[in-house]
PDB file of C-alpha atoms in Angstrom:
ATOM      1  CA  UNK A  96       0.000   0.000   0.000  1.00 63.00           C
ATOM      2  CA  UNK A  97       2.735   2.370   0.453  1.00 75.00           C
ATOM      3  CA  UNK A  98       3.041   3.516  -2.750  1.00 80.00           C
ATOM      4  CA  UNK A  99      -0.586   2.481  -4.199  1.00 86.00           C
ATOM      5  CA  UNK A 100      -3.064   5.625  -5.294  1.00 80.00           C
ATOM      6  CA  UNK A 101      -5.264   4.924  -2.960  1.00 87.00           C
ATOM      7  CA  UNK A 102      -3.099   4.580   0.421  1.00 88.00           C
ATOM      8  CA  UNK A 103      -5.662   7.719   1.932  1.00 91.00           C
ATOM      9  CA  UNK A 104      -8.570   6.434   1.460  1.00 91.00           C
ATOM     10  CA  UNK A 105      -7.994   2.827   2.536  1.00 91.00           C
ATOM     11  CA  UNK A 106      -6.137   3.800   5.501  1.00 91.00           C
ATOM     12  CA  UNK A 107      -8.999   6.759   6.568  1.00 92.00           C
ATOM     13  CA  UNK A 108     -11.631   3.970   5.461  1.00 93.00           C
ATOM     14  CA  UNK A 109      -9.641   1.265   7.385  1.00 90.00           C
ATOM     15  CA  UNK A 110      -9.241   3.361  10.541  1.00 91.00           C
ATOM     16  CA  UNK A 111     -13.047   3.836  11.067  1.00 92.00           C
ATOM     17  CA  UNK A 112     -13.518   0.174  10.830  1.00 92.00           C
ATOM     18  CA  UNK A 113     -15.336   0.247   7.149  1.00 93.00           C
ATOM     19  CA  UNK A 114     -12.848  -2.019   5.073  1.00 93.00           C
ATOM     20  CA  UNK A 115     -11.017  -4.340   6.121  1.00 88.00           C
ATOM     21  CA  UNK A 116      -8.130  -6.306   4.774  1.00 81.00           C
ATOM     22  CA  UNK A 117      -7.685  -9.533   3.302  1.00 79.00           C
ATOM     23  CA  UNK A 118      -5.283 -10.739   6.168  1.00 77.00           C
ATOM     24  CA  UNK A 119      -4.017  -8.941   9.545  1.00 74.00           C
ATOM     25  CA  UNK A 120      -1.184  -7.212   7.541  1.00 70.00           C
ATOM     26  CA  UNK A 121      -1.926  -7.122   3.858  1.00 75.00           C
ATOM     27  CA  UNK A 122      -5.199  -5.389   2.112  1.00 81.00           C
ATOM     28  CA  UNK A 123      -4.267  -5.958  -2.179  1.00 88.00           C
ATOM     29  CA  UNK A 124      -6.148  -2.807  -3.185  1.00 90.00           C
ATOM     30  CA  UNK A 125      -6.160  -4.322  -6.736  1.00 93.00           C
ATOM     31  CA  UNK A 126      -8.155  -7.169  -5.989  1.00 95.00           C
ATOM     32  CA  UNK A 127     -11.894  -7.051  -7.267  1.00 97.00           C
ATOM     33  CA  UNK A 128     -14.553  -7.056  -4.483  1.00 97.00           C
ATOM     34  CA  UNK A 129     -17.247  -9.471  -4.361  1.00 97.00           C
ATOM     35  CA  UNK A 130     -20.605  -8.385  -4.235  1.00 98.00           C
ATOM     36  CA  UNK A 131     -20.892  -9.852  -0.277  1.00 97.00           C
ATOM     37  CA  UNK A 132     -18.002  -7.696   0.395  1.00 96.00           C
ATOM     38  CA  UNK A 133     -19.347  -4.290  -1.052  1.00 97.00           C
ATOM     39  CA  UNK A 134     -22.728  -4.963   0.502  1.00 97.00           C
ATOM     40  CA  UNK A 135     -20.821  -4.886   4.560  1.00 96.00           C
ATOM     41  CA  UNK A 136     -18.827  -2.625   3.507  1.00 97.00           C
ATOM     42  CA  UNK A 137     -22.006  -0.392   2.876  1.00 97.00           C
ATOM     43  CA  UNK A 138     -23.405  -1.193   6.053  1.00 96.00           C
ATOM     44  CA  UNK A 139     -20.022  -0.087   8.106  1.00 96.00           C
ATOM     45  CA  UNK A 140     -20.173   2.843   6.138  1.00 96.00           C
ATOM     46  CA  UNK A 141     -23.744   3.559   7.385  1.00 95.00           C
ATOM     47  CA  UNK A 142     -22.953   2.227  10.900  1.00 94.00           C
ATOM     48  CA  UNK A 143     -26.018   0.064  10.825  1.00 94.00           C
ATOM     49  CA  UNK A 144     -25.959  -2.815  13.096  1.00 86.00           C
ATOM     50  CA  UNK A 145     -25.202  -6.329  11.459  1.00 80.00           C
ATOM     51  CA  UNK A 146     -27.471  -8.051  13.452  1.00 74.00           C
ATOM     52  CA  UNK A 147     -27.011 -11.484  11.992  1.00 74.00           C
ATOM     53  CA  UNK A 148     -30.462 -11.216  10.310  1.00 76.00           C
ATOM     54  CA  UNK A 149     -31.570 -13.542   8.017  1.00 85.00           C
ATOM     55  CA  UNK A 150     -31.188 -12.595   4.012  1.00 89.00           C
ATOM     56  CA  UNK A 151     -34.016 -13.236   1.232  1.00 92.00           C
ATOM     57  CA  UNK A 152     -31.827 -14.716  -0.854  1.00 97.00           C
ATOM     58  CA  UNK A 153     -31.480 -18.380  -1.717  1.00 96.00           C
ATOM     59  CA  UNK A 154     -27.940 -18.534  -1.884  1.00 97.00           C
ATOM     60  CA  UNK A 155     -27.246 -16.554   1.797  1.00 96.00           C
ATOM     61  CA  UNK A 156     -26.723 -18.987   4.509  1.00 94.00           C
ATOM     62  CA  UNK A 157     -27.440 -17.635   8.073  1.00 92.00           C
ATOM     63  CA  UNK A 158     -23.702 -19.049   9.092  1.00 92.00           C
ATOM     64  CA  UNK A 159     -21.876 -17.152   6.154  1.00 94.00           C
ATOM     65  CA  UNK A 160     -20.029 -14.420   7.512  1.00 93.00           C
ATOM     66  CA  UNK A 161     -21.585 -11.792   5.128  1.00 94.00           C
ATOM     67  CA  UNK A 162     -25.301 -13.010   6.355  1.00 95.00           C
ATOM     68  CA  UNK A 163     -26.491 -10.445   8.741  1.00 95.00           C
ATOM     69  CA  UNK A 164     -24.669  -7.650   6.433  1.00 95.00           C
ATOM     70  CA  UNK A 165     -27.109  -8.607   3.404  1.00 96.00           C
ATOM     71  CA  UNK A 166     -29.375  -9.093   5.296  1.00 96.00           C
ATOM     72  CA  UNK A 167     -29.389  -5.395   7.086  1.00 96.00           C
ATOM     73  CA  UNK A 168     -28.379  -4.006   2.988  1.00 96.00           C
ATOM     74  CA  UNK A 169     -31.285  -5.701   1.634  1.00 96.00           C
ATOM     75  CA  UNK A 170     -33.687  -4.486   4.803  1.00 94.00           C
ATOM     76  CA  UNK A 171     -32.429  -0.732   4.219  1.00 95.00           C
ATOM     77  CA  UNK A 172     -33.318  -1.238   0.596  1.00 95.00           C
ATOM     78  CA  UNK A 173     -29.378  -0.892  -0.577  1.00 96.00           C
ATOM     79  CA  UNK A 174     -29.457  -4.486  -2.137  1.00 96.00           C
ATOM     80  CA  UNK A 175     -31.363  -6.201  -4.394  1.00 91.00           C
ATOM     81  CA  UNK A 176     -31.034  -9.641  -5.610  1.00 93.00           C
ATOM     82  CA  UNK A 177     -31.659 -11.582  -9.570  1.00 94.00           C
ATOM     83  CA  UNK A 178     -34.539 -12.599 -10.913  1.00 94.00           C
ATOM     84  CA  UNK A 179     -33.887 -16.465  -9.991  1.00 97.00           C
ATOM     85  CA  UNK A 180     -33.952 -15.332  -5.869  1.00 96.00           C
ATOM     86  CA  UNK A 181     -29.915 -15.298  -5.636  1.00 97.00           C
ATOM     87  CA  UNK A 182     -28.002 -12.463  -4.777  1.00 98.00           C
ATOM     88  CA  UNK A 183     -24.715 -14.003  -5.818  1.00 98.00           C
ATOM     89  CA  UNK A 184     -22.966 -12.835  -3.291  1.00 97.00           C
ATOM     90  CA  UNK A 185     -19.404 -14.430  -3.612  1.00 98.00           C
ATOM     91  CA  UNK A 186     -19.544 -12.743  -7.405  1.00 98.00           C
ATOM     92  CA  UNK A 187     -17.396  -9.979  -7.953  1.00 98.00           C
ATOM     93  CA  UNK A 188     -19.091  -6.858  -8.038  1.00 98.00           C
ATOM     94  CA  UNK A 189     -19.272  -5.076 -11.760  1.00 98.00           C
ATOM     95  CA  UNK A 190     -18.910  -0.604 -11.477  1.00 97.00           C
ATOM     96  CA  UNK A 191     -22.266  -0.192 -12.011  1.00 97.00           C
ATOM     97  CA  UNK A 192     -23.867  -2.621  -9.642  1.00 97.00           C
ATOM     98  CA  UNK A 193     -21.582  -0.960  -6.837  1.00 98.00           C
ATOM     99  CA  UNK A 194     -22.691   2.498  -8.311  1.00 96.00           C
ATOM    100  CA  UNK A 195     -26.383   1.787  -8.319  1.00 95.00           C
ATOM    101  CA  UNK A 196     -25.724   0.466  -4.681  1.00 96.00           C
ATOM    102  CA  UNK A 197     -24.066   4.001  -4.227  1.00 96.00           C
ATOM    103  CA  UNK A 198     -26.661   5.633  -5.306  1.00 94.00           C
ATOM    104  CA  UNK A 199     -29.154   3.901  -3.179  1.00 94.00           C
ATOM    105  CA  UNK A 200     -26.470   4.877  -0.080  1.00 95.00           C
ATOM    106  CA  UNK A 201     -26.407   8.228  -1.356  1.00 94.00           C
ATOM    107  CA  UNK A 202     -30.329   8.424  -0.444  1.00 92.00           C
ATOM    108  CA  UNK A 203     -29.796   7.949   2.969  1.00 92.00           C
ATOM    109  CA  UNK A 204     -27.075  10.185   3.485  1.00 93.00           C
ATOM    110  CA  UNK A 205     -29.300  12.891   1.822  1.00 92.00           C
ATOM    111  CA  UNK A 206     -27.654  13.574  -1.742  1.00 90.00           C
ATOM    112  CA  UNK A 207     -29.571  14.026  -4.512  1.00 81.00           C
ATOM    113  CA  UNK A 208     -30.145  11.990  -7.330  1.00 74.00           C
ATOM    114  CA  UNK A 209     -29.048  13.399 -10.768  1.00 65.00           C
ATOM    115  CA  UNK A 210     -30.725  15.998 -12.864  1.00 65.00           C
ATOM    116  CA  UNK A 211     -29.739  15.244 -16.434  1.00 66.00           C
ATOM    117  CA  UNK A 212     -28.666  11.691 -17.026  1.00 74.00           C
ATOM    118  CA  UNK A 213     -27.609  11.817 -20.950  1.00 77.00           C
ATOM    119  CA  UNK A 214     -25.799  15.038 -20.737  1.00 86.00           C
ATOM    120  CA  UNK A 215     -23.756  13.899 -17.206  1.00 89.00           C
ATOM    121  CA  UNK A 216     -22.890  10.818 -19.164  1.00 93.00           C
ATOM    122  CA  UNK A 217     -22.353  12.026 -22.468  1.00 92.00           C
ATOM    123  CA  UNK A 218     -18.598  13.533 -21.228  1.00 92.00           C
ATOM    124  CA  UNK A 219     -17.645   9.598 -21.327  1.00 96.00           C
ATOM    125  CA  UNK A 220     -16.653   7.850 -24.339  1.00 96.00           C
ATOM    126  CA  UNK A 221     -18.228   4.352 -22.752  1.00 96.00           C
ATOM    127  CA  UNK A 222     -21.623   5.930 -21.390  1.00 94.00           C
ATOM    128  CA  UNK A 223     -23.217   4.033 -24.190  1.00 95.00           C
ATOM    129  CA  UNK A 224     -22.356   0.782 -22.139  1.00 96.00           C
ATOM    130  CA  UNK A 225     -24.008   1.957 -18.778  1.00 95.00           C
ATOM    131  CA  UNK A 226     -27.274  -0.505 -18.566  1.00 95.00           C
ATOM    132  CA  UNK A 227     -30.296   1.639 -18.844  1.00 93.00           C
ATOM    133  CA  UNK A 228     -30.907   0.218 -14.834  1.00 93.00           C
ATOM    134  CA  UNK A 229     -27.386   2.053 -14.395  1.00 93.00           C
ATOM    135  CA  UNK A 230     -27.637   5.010 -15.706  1.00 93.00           C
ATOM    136  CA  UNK A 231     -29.356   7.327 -13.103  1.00 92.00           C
ATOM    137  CA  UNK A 232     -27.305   5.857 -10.050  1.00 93.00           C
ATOM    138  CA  UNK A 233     -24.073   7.093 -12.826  1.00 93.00           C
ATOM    139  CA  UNK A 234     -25.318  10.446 -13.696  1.00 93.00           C
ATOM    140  CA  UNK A 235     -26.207  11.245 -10.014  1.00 94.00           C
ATOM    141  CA  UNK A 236     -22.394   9.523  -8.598  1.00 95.00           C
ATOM    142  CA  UNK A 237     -20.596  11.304 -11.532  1.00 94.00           C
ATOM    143  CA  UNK A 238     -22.395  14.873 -10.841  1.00 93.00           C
ATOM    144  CA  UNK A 239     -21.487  14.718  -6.856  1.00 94.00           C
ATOM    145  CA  UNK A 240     -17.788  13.559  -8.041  1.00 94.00           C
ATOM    146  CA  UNK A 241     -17.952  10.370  -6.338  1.00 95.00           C
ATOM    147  CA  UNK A 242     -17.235   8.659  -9.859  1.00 95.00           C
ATOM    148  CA  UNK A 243     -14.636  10.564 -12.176  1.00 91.00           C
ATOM    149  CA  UNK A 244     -13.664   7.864 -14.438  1.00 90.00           C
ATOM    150  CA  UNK A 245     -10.539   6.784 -15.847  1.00 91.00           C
ATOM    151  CA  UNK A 246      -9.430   8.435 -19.276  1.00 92.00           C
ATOM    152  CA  UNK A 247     -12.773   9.500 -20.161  1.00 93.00           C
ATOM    153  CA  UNK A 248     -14.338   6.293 -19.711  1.00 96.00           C
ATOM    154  CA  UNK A 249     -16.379   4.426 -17.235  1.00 96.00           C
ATOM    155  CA  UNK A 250     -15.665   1.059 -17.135  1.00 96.00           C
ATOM    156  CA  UNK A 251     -19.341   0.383 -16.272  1.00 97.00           C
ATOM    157  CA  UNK A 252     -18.698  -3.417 -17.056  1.00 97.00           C
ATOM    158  CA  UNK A 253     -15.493  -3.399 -15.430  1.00 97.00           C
ATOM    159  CA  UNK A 254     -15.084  -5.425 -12.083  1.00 97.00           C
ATOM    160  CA  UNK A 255     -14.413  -3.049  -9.020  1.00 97.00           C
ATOM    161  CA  UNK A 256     -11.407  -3.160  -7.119  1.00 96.00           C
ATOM    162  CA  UNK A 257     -11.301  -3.199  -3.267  1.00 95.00           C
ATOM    163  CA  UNK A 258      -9.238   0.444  -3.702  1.00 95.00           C
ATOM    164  CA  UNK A 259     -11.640   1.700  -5.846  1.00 95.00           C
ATOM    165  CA  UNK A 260     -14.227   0.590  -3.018  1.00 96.00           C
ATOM    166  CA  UNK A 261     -12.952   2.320  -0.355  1.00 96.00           C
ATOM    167  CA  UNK A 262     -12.297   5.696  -2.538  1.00 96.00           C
ATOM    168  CA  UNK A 263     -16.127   5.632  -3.304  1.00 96.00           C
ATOM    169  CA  UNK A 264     -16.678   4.949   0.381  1.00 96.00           C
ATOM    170  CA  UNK A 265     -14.726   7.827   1.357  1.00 97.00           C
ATOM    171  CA  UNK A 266     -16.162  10.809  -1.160  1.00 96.00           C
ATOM    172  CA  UNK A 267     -19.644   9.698  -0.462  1.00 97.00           C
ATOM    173  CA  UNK A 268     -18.799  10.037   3.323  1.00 97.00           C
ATOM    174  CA  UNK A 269     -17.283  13.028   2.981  1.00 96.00           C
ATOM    175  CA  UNK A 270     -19.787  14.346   0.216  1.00 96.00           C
ATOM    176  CA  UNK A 271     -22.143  14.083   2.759  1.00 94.00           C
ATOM    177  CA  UNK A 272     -20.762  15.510   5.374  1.00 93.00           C
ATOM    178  CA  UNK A 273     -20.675  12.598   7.427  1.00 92.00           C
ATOM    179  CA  UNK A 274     -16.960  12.605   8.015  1.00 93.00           C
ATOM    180  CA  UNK A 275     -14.386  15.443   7.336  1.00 86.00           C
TER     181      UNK A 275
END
């Protein structure tokens, strides 16, 4: 981490107990984030209670450690699961899934939602690739600069990485007002 970009954020994000890392000395901010992962790290970030409740979803086993963590996403509304009644939560998470979760996080910290979807997203040489599900949770992230993209593009397809997680944790907080 010493030299990685996002050394800042995972540290700041790490010291208030939202992220943690993959061992008791090493965090490898490259790695993509499963879906399970993004959805406690959400939680943290809200400081709701994982309770341990049970999850709606078919594949979410009361004794896996993410349980109670889906279950509290899905109860706040911050989750939502497939068609087939799975949530896939050992999956890695895509941009936009994470963003629409954003999005859905940004509610309850009291940000807006977007004003102008096609014009937000037109800047980006990929916005055609943002599902149309996406594209409000990108244009509303992208106006309160908690998604900048990478070289003009968005990556919506692109898996997230557990930096990248904690850098979106960190401007929403902030955003918000929630943390200085």
């Amino acid at each position: 981490m010493e030299h990685h970009w996002s050394k800042d954020a995972m540290n700041d994000m790490a010291s208030r107990m939202i992220v943690k890392g993959v061992s008791d000395t090493g965090y490898k901010p490259d790695q993509s984030i499963t879906r399970a992962e993004f959805a406690a790290i959400m939680v943290r970030a809200l400081g709701l209670v994982d309770n341990r409740g049970t999850a709606p979803f078919r594949d979410v086993r009361a004794n896996d450690w993410f349980a109670g963590a889906v279950a509290k996403a899905h109860e706040y509304g911050l989750i939502q699961g497939f068609g087939d009644g799975a949530f896939r939560p050992l999956d890695t998470i895509t941009r936009q899934e994470a963003v629409a979760i954003l999005s859905r996080v940004m509610k309850w910290t009291g940000l807006p939602g977007g004003s102008d979807t096609g014009k937000t997203l037109s800047r980006f040489a990929d916005s055609g690739e943002v599902a149309a599900w996406a594209r409000g949770s990108f244009a509303a992230a992208v106006e309160h600069r908690l998604v900048q993209g990478n070289e003009g593009l968005l990556n919506p397809n692109g898996e997230l990485t557990r930096a990248e997680a904690a850098a979106l944790v960190q401007r929403l907080l902030r955003k918000s007002g929630l943390i200085h």
